[in-house]
Coordinates of C-alpha atoms in Angstrom, one line a residue:
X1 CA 30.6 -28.9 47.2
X2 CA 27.2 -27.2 47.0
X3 CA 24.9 -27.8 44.2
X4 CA 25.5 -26.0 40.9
X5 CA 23.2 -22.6 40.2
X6 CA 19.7 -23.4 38.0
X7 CA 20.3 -21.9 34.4
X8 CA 18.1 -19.3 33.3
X9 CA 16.6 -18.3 29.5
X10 CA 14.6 -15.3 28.7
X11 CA 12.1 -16.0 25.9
X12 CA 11.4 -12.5 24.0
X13 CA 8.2 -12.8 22.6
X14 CA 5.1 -14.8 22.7
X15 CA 4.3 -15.6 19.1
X16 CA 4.8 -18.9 17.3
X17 CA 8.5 -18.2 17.7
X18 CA 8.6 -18.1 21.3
X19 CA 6.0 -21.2 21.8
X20 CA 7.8 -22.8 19.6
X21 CA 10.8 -22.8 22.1
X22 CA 8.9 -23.0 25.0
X23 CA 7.4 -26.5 23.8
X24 CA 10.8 -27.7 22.7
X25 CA 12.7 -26.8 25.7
X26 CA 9.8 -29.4 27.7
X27 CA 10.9 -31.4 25.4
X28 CA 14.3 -31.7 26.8
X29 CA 13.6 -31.9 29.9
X30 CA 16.2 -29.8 31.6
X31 CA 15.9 -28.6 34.6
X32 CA 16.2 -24.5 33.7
X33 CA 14.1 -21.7 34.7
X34 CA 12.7 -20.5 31.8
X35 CA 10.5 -16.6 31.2
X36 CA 9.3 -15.9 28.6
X37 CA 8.6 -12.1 28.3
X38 CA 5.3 -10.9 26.3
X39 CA 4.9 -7.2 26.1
X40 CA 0.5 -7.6 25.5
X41 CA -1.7 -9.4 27.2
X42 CA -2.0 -12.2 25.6
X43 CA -0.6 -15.0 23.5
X44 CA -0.2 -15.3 19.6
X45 CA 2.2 -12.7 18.0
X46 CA 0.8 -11.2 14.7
X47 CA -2.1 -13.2 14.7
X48 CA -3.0 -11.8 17.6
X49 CA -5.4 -8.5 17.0
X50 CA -6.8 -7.7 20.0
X51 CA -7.9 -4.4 19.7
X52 CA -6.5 -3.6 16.2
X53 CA -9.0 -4.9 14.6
X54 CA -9.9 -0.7 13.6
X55 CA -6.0 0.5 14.1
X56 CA -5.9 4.5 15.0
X57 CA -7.3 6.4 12.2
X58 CA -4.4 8.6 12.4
X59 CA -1.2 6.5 12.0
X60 CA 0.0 7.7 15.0
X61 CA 1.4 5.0 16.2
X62 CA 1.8 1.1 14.2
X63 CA -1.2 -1.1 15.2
X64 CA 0.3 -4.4 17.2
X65 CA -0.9 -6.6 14.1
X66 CA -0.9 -6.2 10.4
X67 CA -3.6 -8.3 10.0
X68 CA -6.6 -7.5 7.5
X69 CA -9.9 -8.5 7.6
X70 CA -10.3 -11.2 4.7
X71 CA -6.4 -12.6 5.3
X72 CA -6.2 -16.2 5.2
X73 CA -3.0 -18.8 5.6
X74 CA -1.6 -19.1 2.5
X75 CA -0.2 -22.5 3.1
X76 CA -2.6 -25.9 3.7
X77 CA -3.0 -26.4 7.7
X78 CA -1.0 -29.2 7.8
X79 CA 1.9 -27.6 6.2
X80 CA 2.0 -24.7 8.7
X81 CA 0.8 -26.8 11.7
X82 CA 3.7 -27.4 14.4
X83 CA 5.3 -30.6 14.5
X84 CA 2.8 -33.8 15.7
X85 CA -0.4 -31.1 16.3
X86 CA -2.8 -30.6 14.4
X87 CA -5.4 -28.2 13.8
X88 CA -9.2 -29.6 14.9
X89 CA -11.1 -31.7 11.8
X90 CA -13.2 -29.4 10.4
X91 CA -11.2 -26.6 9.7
X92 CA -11.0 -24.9 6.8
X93 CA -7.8 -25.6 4.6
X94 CA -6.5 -22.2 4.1
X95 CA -8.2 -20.5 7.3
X96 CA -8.5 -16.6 8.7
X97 CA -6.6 -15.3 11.4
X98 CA -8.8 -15.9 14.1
X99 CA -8.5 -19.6 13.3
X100 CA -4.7 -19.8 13.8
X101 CA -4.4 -17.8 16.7
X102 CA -6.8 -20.1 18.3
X103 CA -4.9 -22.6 17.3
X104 CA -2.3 -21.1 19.2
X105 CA -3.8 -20.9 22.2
X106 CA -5.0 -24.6 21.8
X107 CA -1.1 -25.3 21.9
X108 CA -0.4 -23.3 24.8
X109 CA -3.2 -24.5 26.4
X110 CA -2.1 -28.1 25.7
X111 CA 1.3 -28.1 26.3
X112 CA 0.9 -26.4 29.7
X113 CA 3.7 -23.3 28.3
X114 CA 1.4 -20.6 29.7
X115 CA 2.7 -21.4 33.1
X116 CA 6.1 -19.2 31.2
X117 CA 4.7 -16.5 31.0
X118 CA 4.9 -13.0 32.2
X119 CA 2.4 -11.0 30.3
X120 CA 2.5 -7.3 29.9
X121 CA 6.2 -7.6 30.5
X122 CA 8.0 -4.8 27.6
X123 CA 11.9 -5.6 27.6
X124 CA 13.9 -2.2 26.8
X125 CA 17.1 -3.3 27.3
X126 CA 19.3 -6.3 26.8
X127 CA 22.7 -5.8 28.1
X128 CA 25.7 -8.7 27.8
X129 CA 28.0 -8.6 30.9
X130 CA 30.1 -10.7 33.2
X131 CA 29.2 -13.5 31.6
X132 CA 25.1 -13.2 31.5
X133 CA 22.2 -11.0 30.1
X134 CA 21.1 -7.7 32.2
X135 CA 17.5 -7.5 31.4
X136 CA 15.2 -5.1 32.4
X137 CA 11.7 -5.1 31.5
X138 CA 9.5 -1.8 31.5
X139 CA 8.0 -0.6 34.9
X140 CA 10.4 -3.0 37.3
X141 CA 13.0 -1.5 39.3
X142 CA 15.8 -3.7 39.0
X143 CA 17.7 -5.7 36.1
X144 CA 16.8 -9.6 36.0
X145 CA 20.3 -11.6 34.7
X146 CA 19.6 -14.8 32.6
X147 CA 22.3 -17.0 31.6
X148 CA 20.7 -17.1 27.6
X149 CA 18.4 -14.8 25.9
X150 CA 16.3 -16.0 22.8
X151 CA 14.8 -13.4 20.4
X152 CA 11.8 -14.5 19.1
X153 CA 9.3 -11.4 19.0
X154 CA 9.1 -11.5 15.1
X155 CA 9.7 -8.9 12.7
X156 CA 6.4 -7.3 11.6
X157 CA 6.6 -4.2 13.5
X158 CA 8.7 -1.8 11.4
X159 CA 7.4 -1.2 7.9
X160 CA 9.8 -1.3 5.1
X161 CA 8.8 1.9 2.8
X162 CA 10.8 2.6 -0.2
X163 CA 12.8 5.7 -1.1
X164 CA 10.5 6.3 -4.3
X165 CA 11.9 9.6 -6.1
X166 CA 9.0 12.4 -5.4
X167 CA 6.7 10.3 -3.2
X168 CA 7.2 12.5 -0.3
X169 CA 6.0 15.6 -2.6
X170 CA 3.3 14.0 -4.0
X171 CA 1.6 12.3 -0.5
X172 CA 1.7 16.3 0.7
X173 CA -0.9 17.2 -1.9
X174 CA -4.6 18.1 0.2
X175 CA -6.5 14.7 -0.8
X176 CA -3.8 12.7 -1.8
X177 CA -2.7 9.6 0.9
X178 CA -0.1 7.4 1.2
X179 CA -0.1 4.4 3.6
X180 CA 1.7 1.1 4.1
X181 CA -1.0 -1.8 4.2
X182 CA 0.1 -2.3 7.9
X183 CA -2.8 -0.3 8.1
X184 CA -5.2 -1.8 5.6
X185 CA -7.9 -4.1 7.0
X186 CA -10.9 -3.9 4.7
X187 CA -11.5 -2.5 1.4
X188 CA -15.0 0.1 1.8
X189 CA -12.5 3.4 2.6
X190 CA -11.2 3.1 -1.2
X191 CA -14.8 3.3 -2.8
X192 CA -14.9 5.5 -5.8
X193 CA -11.5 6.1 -5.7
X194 CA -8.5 5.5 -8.2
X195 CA -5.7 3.1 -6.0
X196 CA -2.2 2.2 -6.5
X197 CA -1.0 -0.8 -4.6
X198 CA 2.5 -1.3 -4.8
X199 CA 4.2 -5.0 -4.0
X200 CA 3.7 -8.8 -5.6
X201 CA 4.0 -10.7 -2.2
X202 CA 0.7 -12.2 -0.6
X203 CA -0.5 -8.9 0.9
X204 CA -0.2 -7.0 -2.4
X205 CA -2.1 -9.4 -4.4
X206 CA -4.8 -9.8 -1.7
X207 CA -5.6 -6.2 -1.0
X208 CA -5.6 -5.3 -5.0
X209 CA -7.7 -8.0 -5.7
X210 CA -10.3 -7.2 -3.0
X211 CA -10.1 -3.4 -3.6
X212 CA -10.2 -3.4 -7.0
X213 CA -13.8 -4.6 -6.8
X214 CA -14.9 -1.5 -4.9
X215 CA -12.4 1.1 -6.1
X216 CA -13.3 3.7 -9.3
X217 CA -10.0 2.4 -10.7
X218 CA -7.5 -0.4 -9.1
X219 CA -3.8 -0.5 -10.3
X220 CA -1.0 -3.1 -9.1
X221 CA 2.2 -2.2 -9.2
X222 CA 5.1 -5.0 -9.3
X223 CA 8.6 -5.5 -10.3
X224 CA 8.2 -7.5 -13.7
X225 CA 5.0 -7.0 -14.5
X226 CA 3.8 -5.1 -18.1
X227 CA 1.5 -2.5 -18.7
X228 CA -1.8 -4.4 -19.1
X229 CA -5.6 -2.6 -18.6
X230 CA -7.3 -6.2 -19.0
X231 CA -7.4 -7.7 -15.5
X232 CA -8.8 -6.0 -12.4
X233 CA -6.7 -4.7 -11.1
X234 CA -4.6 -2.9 -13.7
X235 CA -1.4 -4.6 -14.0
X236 CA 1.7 -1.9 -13.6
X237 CA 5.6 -2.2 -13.4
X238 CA 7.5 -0.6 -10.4
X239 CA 7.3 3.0 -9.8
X240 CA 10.4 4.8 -10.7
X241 CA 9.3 8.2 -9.8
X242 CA 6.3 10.4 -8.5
X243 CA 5.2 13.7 -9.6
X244 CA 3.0 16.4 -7.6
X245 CA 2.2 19.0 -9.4
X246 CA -1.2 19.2 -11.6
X247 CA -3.4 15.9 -11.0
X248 CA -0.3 14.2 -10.0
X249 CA 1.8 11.3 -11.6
X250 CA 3.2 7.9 -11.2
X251 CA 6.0 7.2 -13.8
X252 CA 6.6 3.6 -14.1
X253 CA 9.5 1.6 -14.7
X254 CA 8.5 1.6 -18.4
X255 CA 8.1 4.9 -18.5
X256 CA 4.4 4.6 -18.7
X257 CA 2.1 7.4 -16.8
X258 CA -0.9 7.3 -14.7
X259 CA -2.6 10.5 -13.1
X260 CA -4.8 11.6 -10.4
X261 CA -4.3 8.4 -8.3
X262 CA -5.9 8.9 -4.9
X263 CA -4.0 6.7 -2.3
X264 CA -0.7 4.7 -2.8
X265 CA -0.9 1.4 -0.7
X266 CA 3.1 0.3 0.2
X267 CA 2.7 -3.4 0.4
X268 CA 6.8 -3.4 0.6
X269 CA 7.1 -5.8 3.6
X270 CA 9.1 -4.9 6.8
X271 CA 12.3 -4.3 8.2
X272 CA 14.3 -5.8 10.5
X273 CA 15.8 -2.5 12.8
X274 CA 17.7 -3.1 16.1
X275 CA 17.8 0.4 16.9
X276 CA 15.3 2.8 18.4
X277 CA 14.4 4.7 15.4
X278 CA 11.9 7.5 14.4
X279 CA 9.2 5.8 12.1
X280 CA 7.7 7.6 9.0
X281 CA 4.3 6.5 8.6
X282 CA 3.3 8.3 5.5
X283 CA 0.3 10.2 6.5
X284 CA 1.4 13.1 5.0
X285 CA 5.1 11.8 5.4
X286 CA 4.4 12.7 9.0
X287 CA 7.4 11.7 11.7
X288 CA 6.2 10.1 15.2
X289 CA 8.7 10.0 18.0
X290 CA 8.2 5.8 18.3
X291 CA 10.0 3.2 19.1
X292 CA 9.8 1.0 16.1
X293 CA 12.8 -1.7 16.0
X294 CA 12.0 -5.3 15.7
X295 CA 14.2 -6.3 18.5
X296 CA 15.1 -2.5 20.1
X297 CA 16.2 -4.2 23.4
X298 CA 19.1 -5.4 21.9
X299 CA 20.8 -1.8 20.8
X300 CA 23.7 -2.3 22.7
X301 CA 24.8 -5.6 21.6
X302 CA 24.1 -4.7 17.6
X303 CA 25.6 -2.4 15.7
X304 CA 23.2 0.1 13.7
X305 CA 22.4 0.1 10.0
X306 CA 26.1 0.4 8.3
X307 CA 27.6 -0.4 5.1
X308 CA 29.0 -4.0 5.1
X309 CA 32.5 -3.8 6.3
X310 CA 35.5 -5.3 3.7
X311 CA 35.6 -7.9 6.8
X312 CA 34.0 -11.2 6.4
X313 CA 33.3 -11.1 10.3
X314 CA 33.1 -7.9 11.8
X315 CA 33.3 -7.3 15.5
X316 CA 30.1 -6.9 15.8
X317 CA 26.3 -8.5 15.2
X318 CA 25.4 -5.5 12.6
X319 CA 22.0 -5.2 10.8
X320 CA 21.4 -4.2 7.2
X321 CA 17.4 -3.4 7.5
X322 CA 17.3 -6.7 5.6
X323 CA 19.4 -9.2 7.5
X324 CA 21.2 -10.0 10.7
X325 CA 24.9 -10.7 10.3
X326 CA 26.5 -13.2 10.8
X327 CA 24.7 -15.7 12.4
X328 CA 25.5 -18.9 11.9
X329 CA 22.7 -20.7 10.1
X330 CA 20.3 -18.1 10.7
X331 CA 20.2 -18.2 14.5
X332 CA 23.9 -17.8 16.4
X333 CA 25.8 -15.1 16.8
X334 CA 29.2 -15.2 15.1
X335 CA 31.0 -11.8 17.2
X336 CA 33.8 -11.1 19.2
X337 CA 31.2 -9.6 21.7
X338 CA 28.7 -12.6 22.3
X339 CA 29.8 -16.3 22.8
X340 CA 27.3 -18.4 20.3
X341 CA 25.2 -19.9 23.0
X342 CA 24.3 -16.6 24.8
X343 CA 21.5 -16.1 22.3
X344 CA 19.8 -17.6 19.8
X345 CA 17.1 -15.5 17.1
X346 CA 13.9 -17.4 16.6
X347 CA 11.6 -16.5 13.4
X348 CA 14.3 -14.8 11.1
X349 CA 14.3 -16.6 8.0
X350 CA 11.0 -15.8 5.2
X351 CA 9.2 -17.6 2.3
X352 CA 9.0 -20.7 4.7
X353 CA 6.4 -22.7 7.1
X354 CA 7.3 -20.6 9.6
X355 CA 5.9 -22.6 12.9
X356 CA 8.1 -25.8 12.3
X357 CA 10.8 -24.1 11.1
X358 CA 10.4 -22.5 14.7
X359 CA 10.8 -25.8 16.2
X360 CA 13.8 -27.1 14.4
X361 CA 15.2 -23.6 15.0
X362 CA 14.6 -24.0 18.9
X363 CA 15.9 -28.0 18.9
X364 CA 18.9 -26.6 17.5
X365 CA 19.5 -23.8 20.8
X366 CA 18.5 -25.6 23.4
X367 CA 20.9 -28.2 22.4
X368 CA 23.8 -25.9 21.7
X369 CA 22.8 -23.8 25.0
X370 CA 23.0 -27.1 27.2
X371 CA 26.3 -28.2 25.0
X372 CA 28.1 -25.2 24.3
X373 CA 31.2 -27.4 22.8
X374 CA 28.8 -28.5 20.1
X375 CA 28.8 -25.4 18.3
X376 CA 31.8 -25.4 15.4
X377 CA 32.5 -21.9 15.3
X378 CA 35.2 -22.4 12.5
X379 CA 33.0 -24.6 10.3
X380 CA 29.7 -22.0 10.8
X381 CA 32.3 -19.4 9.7
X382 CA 33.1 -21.5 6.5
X383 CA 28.9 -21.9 5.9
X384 CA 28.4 -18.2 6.3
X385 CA 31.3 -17.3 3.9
X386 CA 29.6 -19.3 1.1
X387 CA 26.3 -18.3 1.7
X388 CA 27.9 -15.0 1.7
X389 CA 29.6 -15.3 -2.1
X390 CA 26.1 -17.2 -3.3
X391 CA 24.4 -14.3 -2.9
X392 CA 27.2 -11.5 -3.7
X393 CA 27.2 -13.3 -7.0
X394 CA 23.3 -13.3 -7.6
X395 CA 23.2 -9.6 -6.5
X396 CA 26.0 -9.1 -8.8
X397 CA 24.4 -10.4 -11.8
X398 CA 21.1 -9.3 -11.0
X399 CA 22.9 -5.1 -11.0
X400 CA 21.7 -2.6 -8.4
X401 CA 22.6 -2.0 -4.8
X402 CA 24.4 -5.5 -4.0
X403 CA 24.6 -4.7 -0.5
X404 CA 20.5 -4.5 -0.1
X405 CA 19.7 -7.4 -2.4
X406 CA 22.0 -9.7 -0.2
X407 CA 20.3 -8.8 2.9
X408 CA 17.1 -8.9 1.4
X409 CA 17.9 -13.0 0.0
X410 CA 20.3 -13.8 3.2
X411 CA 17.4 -15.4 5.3
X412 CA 14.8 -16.0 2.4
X413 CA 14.5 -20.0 2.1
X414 CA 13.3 -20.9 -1.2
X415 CA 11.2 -24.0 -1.8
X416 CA 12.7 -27.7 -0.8
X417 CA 15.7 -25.4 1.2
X418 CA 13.7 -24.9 4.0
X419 CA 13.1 -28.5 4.7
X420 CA 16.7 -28.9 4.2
X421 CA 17.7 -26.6 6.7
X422 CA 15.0 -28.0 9.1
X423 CA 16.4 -31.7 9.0
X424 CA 19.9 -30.3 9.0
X425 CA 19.0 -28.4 12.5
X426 CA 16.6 -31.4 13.9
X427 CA 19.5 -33.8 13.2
X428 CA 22.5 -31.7 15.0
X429 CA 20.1 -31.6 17.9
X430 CA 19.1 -34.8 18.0
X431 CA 15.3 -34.5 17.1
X432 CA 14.8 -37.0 14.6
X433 CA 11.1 -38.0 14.9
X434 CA 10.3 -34.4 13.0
X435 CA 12.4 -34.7 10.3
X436 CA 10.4 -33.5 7.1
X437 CA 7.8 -36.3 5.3
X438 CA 9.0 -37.4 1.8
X439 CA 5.5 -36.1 0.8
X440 CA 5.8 -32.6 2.3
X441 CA 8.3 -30.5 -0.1
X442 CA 6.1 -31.6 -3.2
X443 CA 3.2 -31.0 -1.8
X444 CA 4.8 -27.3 -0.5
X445 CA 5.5 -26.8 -4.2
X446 CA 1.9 -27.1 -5.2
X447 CA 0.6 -24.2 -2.6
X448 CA -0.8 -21.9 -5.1
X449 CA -2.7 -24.7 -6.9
X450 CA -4.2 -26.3 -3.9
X451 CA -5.0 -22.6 -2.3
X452 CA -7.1 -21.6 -5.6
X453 CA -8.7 -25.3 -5.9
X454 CA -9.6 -24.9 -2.1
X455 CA -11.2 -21.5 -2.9
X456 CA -13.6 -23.1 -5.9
X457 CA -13.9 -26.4 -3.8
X458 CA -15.6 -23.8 -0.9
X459 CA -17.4 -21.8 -3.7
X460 CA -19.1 -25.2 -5.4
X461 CA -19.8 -26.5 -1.6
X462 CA -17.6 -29.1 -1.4
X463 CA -14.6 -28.0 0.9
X464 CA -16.5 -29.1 4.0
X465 CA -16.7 -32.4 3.0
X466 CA -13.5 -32.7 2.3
X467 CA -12.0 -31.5 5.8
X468 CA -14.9 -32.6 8.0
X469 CA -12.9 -35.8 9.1
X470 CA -9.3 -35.1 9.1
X471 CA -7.8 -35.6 12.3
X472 CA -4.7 -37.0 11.5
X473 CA -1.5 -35.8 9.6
X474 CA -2.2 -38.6 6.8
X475 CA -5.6 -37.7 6.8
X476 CA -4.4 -34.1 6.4
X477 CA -2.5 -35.5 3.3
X478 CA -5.1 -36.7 1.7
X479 CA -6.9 -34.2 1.4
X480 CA -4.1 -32.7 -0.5
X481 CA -4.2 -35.2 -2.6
X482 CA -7.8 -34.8 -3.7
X483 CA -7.6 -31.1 -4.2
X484 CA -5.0 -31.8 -6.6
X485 CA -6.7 -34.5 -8.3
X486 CA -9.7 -32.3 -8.3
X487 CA -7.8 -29.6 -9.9
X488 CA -5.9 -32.3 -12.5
X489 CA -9.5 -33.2 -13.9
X490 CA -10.9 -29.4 -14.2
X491 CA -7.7 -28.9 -16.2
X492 CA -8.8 -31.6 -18.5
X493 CA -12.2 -30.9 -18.9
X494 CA -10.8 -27.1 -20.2
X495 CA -8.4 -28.6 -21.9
X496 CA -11.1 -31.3 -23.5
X497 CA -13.7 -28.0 -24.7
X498 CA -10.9 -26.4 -25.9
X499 CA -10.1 -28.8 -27.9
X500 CA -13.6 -29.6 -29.1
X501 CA -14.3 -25.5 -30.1
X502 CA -11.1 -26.0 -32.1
X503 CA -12.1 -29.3 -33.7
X504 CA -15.2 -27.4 -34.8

């Protein structure tokens, strides 16, 4: 009998996601050929700018990394770090880009995973067949077939702009622009002028914050927020609705008014689109004939955008713009058309540490690709179908279009669910020595507090102290703990002349 054939994975994507894999599946120690395909030249994902540090002036086409100038990690380094590596003593807590994508190559470097990959390598198609994946990559002849396929190339790269009534009117105004902050890196174009950012994650509160303090005027726009001129920048509600005509207006969820803004900023986030699409990119509402789609290889295999089906399981992978579905737990395919080991999505779920998650995420296919019989399809189904009536009820209750608000939650991890879902994947593959520290979802919970004590630690000159000798993941902890402490006692000294001014 001869020997059986070697296995083969394609890896789709050379950001955390795909290291991540790629470090797990050494890990296991099969003995698989393993590509992983990276359409740039280098390692790193969306931390990697390259040249995008000054993205085309024109929008013509989306820059390779959202990245701005002044972004830093808004989790500790040893929250986001990948499991048993850490980054060097010394570093700052809450670090720029450049920092973590050097990180990045430290742990391709160290882990030998470079040896994986074929650089400048686009995939355009992804093709199920026979039993195994067709893929061909831009600029070769011929079709490589892998037994599994593993999408890991993120989901940054088609901006998510909302369907504001009157927007595209207004942005066609001479003088008026509209932009996603895709584009933004640094605050000087927006001197002297009045700016609207729209969006409360991370993004929208950075690039308000840090134009507001060159801009004539600085307003920031967020679902739940009150009409308030006292901070900088101006606090609005939503945007229901923009006008043209005259000096132009925004009309806010309130029904409050503000005229002759200057540029609209659209930190809305990003979609995830399977299909080649045409992407608006709000230079004047212009349309670009670009391929866009997060994972666009992979148009044959799912369905486009579509209402949800009265199914529970429809025949095929579909995507909402928000969500893939169904995978089971966020990574397998649940479709007549794909058998749940043929691929395995990396990187999908959001509001998490998203490098171990990675890892727990890639413990959890390799193991189901190398024991197929593992996977419970009927018991996944039952998971899915209770996630799915969670989240039907919350989008019920909370009113508007049900169908977008439970795409938008169905891979959002909230808090301590995360870590559950980590230890539940590490466990079913057999990882225990990275299950989650009892310290690490409390800690997780106090990320705001420890980023702004980190910021006036750095200000007074004390944050290089307190990092200069952490080299361990308790050391890493410890520092955590002194930030906090730190921030306990500045709360009581406030609260202490407070009391005193009242006394008197």
């Amino acid at each position: 009998m001869g020997s059986q054939r070697q296995k083969r994975v394609a890896v789709v994507g050379g950001g955390p996601a795909g290291l991540a894999f790629l470090r797990v599946f050494k890990e296991f120690g099969l003995d698989w050929e393993v590509v992983l395909f990276e359409a740039r030249d280098e390692i790193g994902g969306v931390w990697y700018r390259a040249d995008d540090a000054q993205p085309d002036p024109e929008r013509s086409k989306l820059p390779a990394s959202p990245i701005y100038d002044s972004l830093t990690t808004n989790l500790p380094v040893n929250i986001m770090a990948f499991h048993d590596y850490q980054f060097p003593p010394g570093t700052e807590l809450f670090p720029q880009a450049a920092v973590v994508q050097q990180y990045l190559l430290d742990f391709a470097e160290d882990f030998h995973l470079r040896k994986f990959v074929q650089f400048l390598s686009r995939v355009e198609d992804a093709s199920w067949r026979d039993g195994a994946w067709n893929i061909r990559v831009a600029g070769q002849p011929e079709a490589q077939r892998f037994d599994h396929l593993v999408a890991a190339n993120g989901h940054y790269n088609k901006p998510y702009q909302p369907d504001i009534p009157g927007l595209r009117d207004w942005a066609a105004v001479e003088g008026r622009n509209v932009m996603h902050s895709t584009w933004y890196r640094e605050p000087s174009p927006y001197a002297g002028k009045r700016v609207l950012v729209v969006g409360g994650g991370p993004s929208g509160r950075d690039l308000s914050a840090e134009i507001a303090q060159v801009a004539l005027e600085a307003f920031h726009s967020v679902k739940g927020f009150g009409r308030s001129d006292i901070p900088n920048p101006k606090q609005r509600p939503a945007p229901a609705s923009f006008r043209a005509e005259g000096n132009g207006k925004v009309i806010y969820t309130d029904g409050s008014i503000d005229e002759a803004v200057d540029v609209v900023i659209l930190a809305t986030g990003y979609e995830l689109r399977l299909v080649h699409v045409f992407a608006d990119h709000l230079k004047g509402l212009k349309k670009t004939n670009q391929r866009s789609s997060s994972v666009p290889f992979l148009s044959q295999v799912i369905a486009q955008p579509q209402p949800p089906t009265s199914e529970e399981f429809p025949p095929h992978l579909w995507n909402s713009g928000a969500h893939i579905y169904p995978l089971a737990h966020h990574v397998f395919p649940i479709s007549g058309d794909l058998p749940p080991s043929s691929i395995a999505f990396i990187g999908l779920p959001s509001y998490v540490a998203p490098f171990p998650l990675c890892e727990a995420q890639a413990a959890a296919a390799v193991h189901v690709f190398a024991n197929p019989k593992t996977f419970k399809t009927e018991q996944e189904k039952i998971w899915i179908e209770a996630r799915n009536k969670d989240l039907r009820d919350i989008a019920r209750r909370a009113g508007g279009d049900e169908s977008r608000t439970v795409g938008r939650l169905w891979h959002r991890l909230l808090e301590a669910a995360q870590f559950e879902y980590r230890d539940e994947l590490l466990r079913f593959a057999g990882v225990t020595k990275w299950l989650t520290d009892d310290w690490l979802p409390a800690m997780y919970a106090e990320k705001v507090v420890l980023r702004q004590e980190w910021g006036d630690a750095v200000r007074s000159g004390e944050g290089e102290d307190l990092v200069k000798d952490a080299r361990t993941k308790d050391d890493w902890y410890r520092v955590l703990l002194k930030l906090l402490d730190r921030a306990e006692r500045r709360r009581k000294e406030v609260d202490s002349m407070l009391g005193g001014q009242t006394s008197a």
